[in-house]
Amino acid sequence: MMKHLNIKTLALAGFLVLAAAGCKKSFLELAPVSNANVNAVFKTKQDFELSVNNAYSTLYTIYAPKGSMSFVGELMSDNVTVSTLAISGAFTIVDQQAFRDYSIATNNTGVYIFWVDHFTSLYQVNIVLDKIAGADLEDSYKKGVVAEMKFLRALYYFNLVRMFGDLPLVTTPIVGEEAYAMKRSPKEEVYKLIVSDLKEAAADLAEVGAEPAKGRATKGAAKSLLGKVYLTMGDKANAATVLKEVVESNKYDLLPDFQSLWGNTSANKNTKESIFEIQYLGGAANPYSQYWSAFAPFENFAITKYGGGMNMVTDDLFNEYEATDTRKDISFYTGYTKNGTFVPIKFNKKWVDLTAPLDGGAEACNNNFMVLRYADVLLMLSEATGDAQYLNKVRARVGLPLFGTAGYPSAYPTLDLAIEHERRMELALEFHRWFDLKRTNRAVPVLMAKGKPVTEAKLLLPVPQFALNQNPNLQPQNPGY
Amino acid sequence: MKLNACLVTSLLLSQILLFSSRDALIAQPAANSQAPKKQIKVAGKVTDTKGAPLAGVSVQVKGGKVVAVTSDDGSFAAAAEEGNILQFSSQGYGIYESPVKDGGYLVKLDIDSKSLDDVIVVGYGTQKKRAVTGSVASVGYDQFKDRAYSNVAQSLEGAIAGVNISSSQGAPGFGPTIKIRGTSSITAGTTPLFVVDGVALENFDLNQINPQDIQSVDILKDAASSAIYGSRGANGVIIITTRLGKAGKAMVNVTYEHGISKVNRKVDMMDAQQWIKYYIDARNNAWVLLDPVNNKASDDNTKRSTVSGAKNYMIPPDFISNPGQFGKGSDWQDVMFKTAHSNNMMVSMSGGTDRTNYLFSVGYLDQDAVLMNNFYKRLSIRTNIRQKISEKVTAGLNLALTGTHDRTDGTTGKSDVVSLGIQSDPIFPEYNENGNIGFLDPNSAWSRFQTYGVQLWNPHSLVTYADKLNKNMNTLANGYLEYKPINELTIRGSLSGNLTNNAYNWYWVSGQGYGYSSVLPAQATARNLSAFNWQAEATAAYDKTFGDHKIGVIIGYSAQKQRFDSSTINAASFPNDLVRTVNAAGVVTKPAAGNGAGEWSLLSMLGRVSYGYKNKYFLNATLRRDGSSRFGANTQWGTFPSVSGAWLISDEGFMQNSKAITNLKLRVSYGQTGNNLIPNYGSVSLLSGSRYVNGSNVVNGLRPISIANPNLKWEKTDQYNIGIDVALFKNRVNITADAYKSLTKDMLLNVPVPAYTGFTSQLTNIGEMENKGIELTISTKNLVKKSFNWSTDFNISLNRNKVLQLGPNNTPIDIDEWGRFVTEVGQPVSNYYGYKFNGVYNNQAQVDNSVHYLGAAPGDPIIQDLNGDKVISTKDMTILGNSQPDFTAGITNTVSYKGFEFSFMLQGIFGYEIWNQQTRFSKFWNDSRNSYASSANYWKSEQEPGDGKTFKPYATFPSTALGKGAFITGYSDYWMEDGSFVRIKNVRLSYVIPQALVKKTPVKNARIYMNAENLHVFSKYVGFDPQNSTYSVGTSSSPGANGGASTTPPGLMLGADYGSYPIPFMLTVGIKCDF
């Protein structure tokens, strides 16, 4: 009896163990239900379309109204101030105002956020470059995607190198030990990568009009950016060559009316003057733009639902406009009316969207944002060539006296000063001013003269202390911090 | 699917095997049968040692069937065979054995022998208390039967050493935080595993089980005991065993309770007169600070209205001309809170024969909350059946259905009704002259305050002007089949399922009666969650005694899988308030997260060997192997061993003559357990959607949101335990003491990684943490008389927690969320960080003679220059405190006299701090909110310095004084308060109605009782309750389809109170009748 039993029992136990062994592999391998995972994508053309769209969507972060380019490009200059009083999260008003006042501590939250924003965006670009190399897709398609990604990579590294100087140069996804061993490469090497990426992009990208969709990088965009990079490197000859190619391509032109560059209609988007433009779509359910609400006076509760108080226009900028310069009224409001009372404060009018629907407390605006436009190219070309004719095209559009003619303001006797003035007037609030002053070595004299406590050392941001702590190989810190 | 089929097949096959062998087995006794023995009639009476008759004692032939159950007077009559041995047993008493003999018995069951012969439920089985080698706390039904809580864990608060159960919010149905032996994890959860009738359930809501249906709660505290639950044992295990009827006549039990609860510890806030003065001073101080040269406190609104941000400086004329018109104003707590009633009705029927045991139980609880319009209702239905199919085969099914329906507001802290209500300004009435509830009503005279920056969130605006319903259905079913081919071997297969459905609907009425801070359009949310969990298990247990040797072996195999699905819809743009479901909305949006599904699965093999020698030396060894879908591809399986031993020293010869010591036992154990509460898909690199616009079309993108970690695994805890059980003076004094030390390794952390990897953090097994502690429980019977008894139960425990390793560079985890919660190496988890305030500057000389921050003035706080660098900076922030107590204790005295029983329980937690986040709104000036009455003692002038601790209010800090403002309102010990408290936790009085009175009724026994919970708290805490904590432990693997890591690890903000729900006083009267 006992024997019989034990056999049965053993059979049962044995069966269970076998069943377990037979089942266990598939039973424990559960793929995520509600998220795709990396193992399953980066195979088809459709996968790469999604990844490319995602890479472009990082522009929303980098060029956000309260993002890195806004804080550095405008707030560090003499164009604007910030009136945000709300202490929002870790990026406090003290940390925000530090950009305006050059009192940026190494643990400034904004600095860390901008560092992270750029590098995490670079990853979204690099992973496409990494994965497409081995993808089984037609070469022409791969070449196009590579060119677009290299354009974005160059743009982000160009932003980074201008903000931080020497950088950890990451061109492929890296993890673990490799990440902790990373050192900063001298900025010359960073520029080398930027130039080679842009050259490749310029060669392989489509001309404007033939690009896969509006907003995608084009040959003209790559060349315009390369021109700016050369100028920043001090290489005016190469800048002139490449910028002339843009002009001579005849693909772009100034719009006859400065006003028609701005506004919330589709007619204001992707115009003949636009070279590289971030695409938004108004409406609560869409990826909408927020420049209008962020650049409105803080908690005005009148012109916008709340108002972000970012980039409030200084009198210094406002007063530099020549009396007959129509761009002043097109670019700025001088106040708003609340409960029948006029509240005087100068703020942005370029990205105005008075009919934007609300998404909660924010206006869901329809304005695009131009990273590169033809007026910028013309002014750069004057800078590169020393030829005032391009500058004068920009002035002619708004009916101002041309440089070198009698009516031209005497305050800007040299072409360099004229370009500096014109760029400030034409491109106000478009995240250029600080970089322009830096490029022309004018930041310290210009800003000091206005009582701003800037020094040579403050022209670079500190490497975030947190990043240095994480990886001491990134030492040394930028001088002056 | 493949696996499901696989398992079901294997289970079916195993049962077929069982049944196919059954016929042969049933025939077995017949083969061995001999001539029948002589039947003898036996009868007698069973009493306890004091001679009181014991009803319901089962009389069983040893190794055979139950032949009788004693009646109310303790008597029984039965027939048995000559040579048999009769066993008399009852829960809570010892077992008495006697050979069958003719004539009368007088059996005395000894309640005192309970300590060693009681049966304790351990993982996958039971053990006599004598043989237990680990650290297990066992709580029987008697210890919580009269308590009024819907959740059995709340009834155990403060009663068990080493088990920290804390009701962090007082809403009915709100589950307490349970931590066993300290904090053993930062990122994974710290919630213990619940095992309900053998079904292992993670994050189970104990409200789903009616406490009246529970036979016992057994808490496995040490790793040796919980290691048999392997990768889920590290936070301890709570085993719930539900009741089953005893053989004998059916017992019908009817219970009715009525309860009253109220908030008896209100927060003392300023009244209208105090607040108006505070308001005026805050504005004047800010006005002068704006331009100290030209501005004077006496300037009128005409001058003040010209500056930017004028609303921060202007003062309503009423406040100056006629403040008296506001009287004391509204006490918003009186508006919010009310005396609440509850009714609880329970009926159960239990009983059985020698082959069948059953329990049918129905309970309905209808509990109003102290917060207006809030309630909690629960219907619980249970049927437990166990049927002996043959001598060898037994089958059973436990089936429980619980439905809850509640409306609960006020538990989410900031922005919820309790927090907002107390900040509302007292000048406003509950209703304005139009019957609306706010000053935003344009037709109300109160609207004149709209220009002056005042604050009102009338509690009605969130509760009366919002519909909110939460319905939950939980079905827990567990079927099993046991087969005993021979006496020593039990083979058991079980299959169980737990199905949970939750529906939540919220609708906020358009305009909120003008009572919210702004007039908002209607909004709605609809959420549905469902989860299904199944578990299939097979075990074989073998027990055999050879002479002095007793051996027990159990092996088992288990498979479990859970899937959950959730969906949430937010809606807006309702045409009117007539239809309040999302279908009527003009705009419907899905939130970014919260929709989706997730799964996990677990496969396990387990085993235990127990060995006892001479019934005084005991050894246990367990081993479990777990494979989990949550773990990375390279680390899918883990092994969790334990060994433990016990020595009953008092049974040694040399101890036999000891008069004082009746029992002395030494226990030693070691075990390794895991914590698998990690995200379901933490090891996989996940992608999430992103969007861009191609010209005019929105196009989709796909973005990697986490890094793959194929090495991701459970957290591993090694724990050593040494314990001693002592019984002195004939069991009059029982002492249990345990000391433990545990080390958690491979602790899961969201380790910061360099941003150029594309991510800022990665889930990695890297941290280490240590917990060590001591637990002491002393139970004494101070007086044992025939009709008068007095006993005392005391417990005290302490735990010390220390982080040993964090991340690659030991970078502290620094959470800044209205407080700095810093976890760093060498310190307990989550210290509070900030400045040290050293009173208030009383005059300019004091400012000038000290190291001070820029702009410091008389009336501003003195900040200590802790690092001595002669500059006040963020470098002067330091460790201020921690939410983990130095020790916790509880003491219960129980006195009984005849039919009366009176018990009185005190609970105390000592040496911990509360981070009062409400400080931001209620302890210093913040945008015109009302404040604590104690803050009215602020510095007014050198002559009126106030309490010397409260600095003067500023309505705003102009941009030139922002730096100063950052110091004054920054995190400091001003935000922190001593949490230590003593609570009169529970007082109970019960009375058994004498038999003489119930004799003529159908009622067999009747008992009435009164139970009072939370009578008083002795505490200096300014908030509602020192045990309030707004943040729960949570778990990173709990709902949320997105497997990505959460940013604030659960549990790191424990001890922070952001306006939590008060814990009410509750008085219940009840009557229990047996029929």
PDB file of C-alpha atoms in Angstrom, chain B residues 892-1009:
ATOM      1  CA  THR B 892      -3.286  47.749  28.090  1.00  0.00           C
ATOM      2  CA  ASN B 893      -4.866  46.997  31.445  1.00  0.00           C
ATOM      3  CA  THR B 894      -7.812  44.660  31.549  1.00  0.00           C
ATOM      4  CA  VAL B 895      -9.920  44.133  34.625  1.00  0.00           C
ATOM      5  CA  SER B 896     -12.796  41.701  34.830  1.00  0.00           C
ATOM      6  CA  TYR B 897     -15.271  41.253  37.560  1.00  0.00           C
ATOM      7  CA  LYS B 898     -17.991  38.681  37.177  1.00  0.00           C
ATOM      8  CA  GLY B 899     -19.600  39.532  33.839  1.00  0.00           C
ATOM      9  CA  PHE B 900     -17.884  42.876  33.523  1.00  0.00           C
ATOM     10  CA  GLU B 901     -14.694  43.478  31.661  1.00  0.00           C
ATOM     11  CA  PHE B 902     -12.954  46.793  31.493  1.00  0.00           C
ATOM     12  CA  SER B 903      -9.886  47.572  29.477  1.00  0.00           C
ATOM     13  CA  PHE B 904      -7.816  50.662  29.050  1.00  0.00           C
ATOM     14  CA  MET B 905      -5.059  51.171  26.517  1.00  0.00           C
ATOM     15  CA  LEU B 906      -2.394  53.840  26.265  1.00  0.00           C
ATOM     16  CA  GLN B 907      -0.140  54.223  23.275  1.00  0.00           C
ATOM     17  CA  GLY B 908       2.948  56.359  23.025  1.00  0.00           C
ATOM     18  CA  ILE B 909       5.501  57.192  20.370  1.00  0.00           C
ATOM     19  CA  PHE B 910       8.523  59.110  21.486  1.00  0.00           C
ATOM     20  CA  GLY B 911      11.455  60.939  20.004  1.00  0.00           C
ATOM     21  CA  TYR B 912      10.426  61.854  16.492  1.00  0.00           C
ATOM     22  CA  GLU B 913       9.682  65.018  14.578  1.00  0.00           C
ATOM     23  CA  ILE B 914       6.896  66.130  12.308  1.00  0.00           C
ATOM     24  CA  TRP B 915       7.635  68.237   9.264  1.00  0.00           C
ATOM     25  CA  ASN B 916       4.631  70.538   9.262  1.00  0.00           C
ATOM     26  CA  GLN B 917       4.258  71.610   5.637  1.00  0.00           C
ATOM     27  CA  GLN B 918       1.165  73.550   6.587  1.00  0.00           C
ATOM     28  CA  THR B 919       3.629  75.986   8.182  1.00  0.00           C
ATOM     29  CA  ARG B 920       3.907  77.502   4.759  1.00  0.00           C
ATOM     30  CA  PHE B 921       0.269  78.576   4.906  1.00  0.00           C
ATOM     31  CA  SER B 922      -0.644  78.695   8.553  1.00  0.00           C
ATOM     32  CA  LYS B 923       2.419  79.412  10.628  1.00  0.00           C
ATOM     33  CA  PHE B 924       3.741  82.431   8.789  1.00  0.00           C
ATOM     34  CA  TRP B 925       2.019  84.940   6.537  1.00  0.00           C
ATOM     35  CA  ASN B 926       1.246  83.550   3.138  1.00  0.00           C
ATOM     36  CA  ASP B 927      -0.915  85.531   0.789  1.00  0.00           C
ATOM     37  CA  SER B 928      -3.614  86.456   3.310  1.00  0.00           C
ATOM     38  CA  ARG B 929      -4.416  82.941   4.490  1.00  0.00           C
ATOM     39  CA  ASN B 930      -5.623  82.393   8.018  1.00  0.00           C
ATOM     40  CA  SER B 931      -2.995  81.164  10.469  1.00  0.00           C
ATOM     41  CA  TYR B 932      -2.621  79.243  13.700  1.00  0.00           C
ATOM     42  CA  ALA B 933      -3.745  81.179  16.752  1.00  0.00           C
ATOM     43  CA  SER B 934      -0.242  80.685  18.147  1.00  0.00           C
ATOM     44  CA  SER B 935       1.134  82.761  15.261  1.00  0.00           C
ATOM     45  CA  ALA B 936      -0.757  85.783  16.601  1.00  0.00           C
ATOM     46  CA  ASN B 937       2.085  86.017  19.120  1.00  0.00           C
ATOM     47  CA  TYR B 938       4.341  87.543  16.500  1.00  0.00           C
ATOM     48  CA  TRP B 939       6.854  90.311  17.116  1.00  0.00           C
ATOM     49  CA  LYS B 940       5.135  93.692  16.980  1.00  0.00           C
ATOM     50  CA  SER B 941       7.691  96.022  18.511  1.00  0.00           C
ATOM     51  CA  GLU B 942      10.577  95.972  20.929  1.00  0.00           C
ATOM     52  CA  GLN B 943       8.040  96.494  23.700  1.00  0.00           C
ATOM     53  CA  GLU B 944       5.692  93.838  22.332  1.00  0.00           C
ATOM     54  CA  PRO B 945       8.077  91.069  21.255  1.00  0.00           C
ATOM     55  CA  GLY B 946       5.405  88.338  21.249  1.00  0.00           C
ATOM     56  CA  ASP B 947       6.498  84.829  22.185  1.00  0.00           C
ATOM     57  CA  GLY B 948      10.062  85.431  21.011  1.00  0.00           C
ATOM     58  CA  LYS B 949       9.724  82.688  18.395  1.00  0.00           C
ATOM     59  CA  THR B 950       7.249  84.098  15.901  1.00  0.00           C
ATOM     60  CA  PHE B 951       8.692  86.610  13.474  1.00  0.00           C
ATOM     61  CA  LYS B 952       6.772  89.532  12.104  1.00  0.00           C
ATOM     62  CA  PRO B 953       4.651  89.078   8.987  1.00  0.00           C
ATOM     63  CA  TYR B 954       5.316  90.655   5.600  1.00  0.00           C
ATOM     64  CA  ALA B 955       2.511  90.602   3.045  1.00  0.00           C
ATOM     65  CA  THR B 956       5.156  90.364   0.339  1.00  0.00           C
ATOM     66  CA  PHE B 957       8.844  90.785  -0.147  1.00  0.00           C
ATOM     67  CA  PRO B 958       9.586  93.425  -2.781  1.00  0.00           C
ATOM     68  CA  SER B 959      12.222  92.384  -5.298  1.00  0.00           C
ATOM     69  CA  THR B 960      14.912  94.210  -3.336  1.00  0.00           C
ATOM     70  CA  ALA B 961      14.197  92.026  -0.295  1.00  0.00           C
ATOM     71  CA  LEU B 962      13.688  88.686  -1.998  1.00  0.00           C
ATOM     72  CA  GLY B 963      16.909  87.359  -0.519  1.00  0.00           C
ATOM     73  CA  LYS B 964      15.778  88.182   2.977  1.00  0.00           C
ATOM     74  CA  GLY B 965      12.389  86.639   2.237  1.00  0.00           C
ATOM     75  CA  ALA B 966      14.103  83.444   1.110  1.00  0.00           C
ATOM     76  CA  PHE B 967      15.834  83.175   4.489  1.00  0.00           C
ATOM     77  CA  ILE B 968      12.761  83.983   6.561  1.00  0.00           C
ATOM     78  CA  THR B 969      10.425  81.615   4.779  1.00  0.00           C
ATOM     79  CA  GLY B 970      13.063  79.019   3.910  1.00  0.00           C
ATOM     80  CA  TYR B 971      13.136  75.591   5.471  1.00  0.00           C
ATOM     81  CA  SER B 972      14.088  75.782   9.116  1.00  0.00           C
ATOM     82  CA  ASP B 973      13.228  74.257  12.435  1.00  0.00           C
ATOM     83  CA  TYR B 974      10.325  76.707  12.477  1.00  0.00           C
ATOM     84  CA  TRP B 975       8.643  74.173  10.165  1.00  0.00           C
ATOM     85  CA  MET B 976       9.393  71.232  12.403  1.00  0.00           C
ATOM     86  CA  GLU B 977       7.651  70.113  15.558  1.00  0.00           C
ATOM     87  CA  ASP B 978       8.165  67.505  18.200  1.00  0.00           C
ATOM     88  CA  GLY B 979       5.906  64.580  17.461  1.00  0.00           C
ATOM     89  CA  SER B 980       6.141  62.687  20.755  1.00  0.00           C
ATOM     90  CA  PHE B 981       2.745  61.850  22.182  1.00  0.00           C
ATOM     91  CA  VAL B 982       0.791  59.684  24.548  1.00  0.00           C
ATOM     92  CA  ARG B 983      -2.673  58.690  23.431  1.00  0.00           C
ATOM     93  CA  ILE B 984      -5.556  57.248  25.383  1.00  0.00           C
ATOM     94  CA  LYS B 985      -6.051  54.862  22.569  1.00  0.00           C
ATOM     95  CA  ASN B 986      -8.886  52.690  23.659  1.00  0.00           C
ATOM     96  CA  VAL B 987     -11.256  52.188  26.579  1.00  0.00           C
ATOM     97  CA  ARG B 988     -13.669  49.302  26.580  1.00  0.00           C
ATOM     98  CA  LEU B 989     -16.336  48.096  28.928  1.00  0.00           C
ATOM     99  CA  SER B 990     -18.357  44.986  28.325  1.00  0.00           C
ATOM    100  CA  TYR B 991     -20.916  43.071  30.283  1.00  0.00           C
ATOM    101  CA  VAL B 992     -22.128  39.535  29.815  1.00  0.00           C
ATOM    102  CA  ILE B 993     -25.803  39.399  30.553  1.00  0.00           C
ATOM    103  CA  PRO B 994     -26.327  36.715  33.203  1.00  0.00           C
ATOM    104  CA  GLN B 995     -27.675  33.393  32.037  1.00  0.00           C
ATOM    105  CA  ALA B 996     -30.614  33.815  34.374  1.00  0.00           C
ATOM    106  CA  LEU B 997     -31.854  36.739  32.354  1.00  0.00           C
ATOM    107  CA  VAL B 998     -31.533  35.160  28.938  1.00  0.00           C
ATOM    108  CA  LYS B 999     -32.608  31.670  29.896  1.00  0.00           C
ATOM    109  CA  LYS B1000     -36.222  32.107  28.789  1.00  0.00           C
ATOM    110  CA  THR B1001     -35.284  33.738  25.491  1.00  0.00           C
ATOM    111  CA  PRO B1002     -33.910  32.059  22.374  1.00  0.00           C
ATOM    112  CA  VAL B1003     -30.652  33.851  23.116  1.00  0.00           C
ATOM    113  CA  LYS B1004     -27.925  31.627  24.461  1.00  0.00           C
ATOM    114  CA  ASN B1005     -25.387  34.302  25.324  1.00  0.00           C
ATOM    115  CA  ALA B1006     -25.616  38.035  25.186  1.00  0.00           C
ATOM    116  CA  ARG B1007     -23.035  40.648  25.770  1.00  0.00           C
ATOM    117  CA  ILE B1008     -23.224  44.412  25.599  1.00  0.00           C
ATOM    118  CA  TYR B1009     -20.195  46.585  25.245  1.00  0.00           C
TER     119      TYR B1009
END
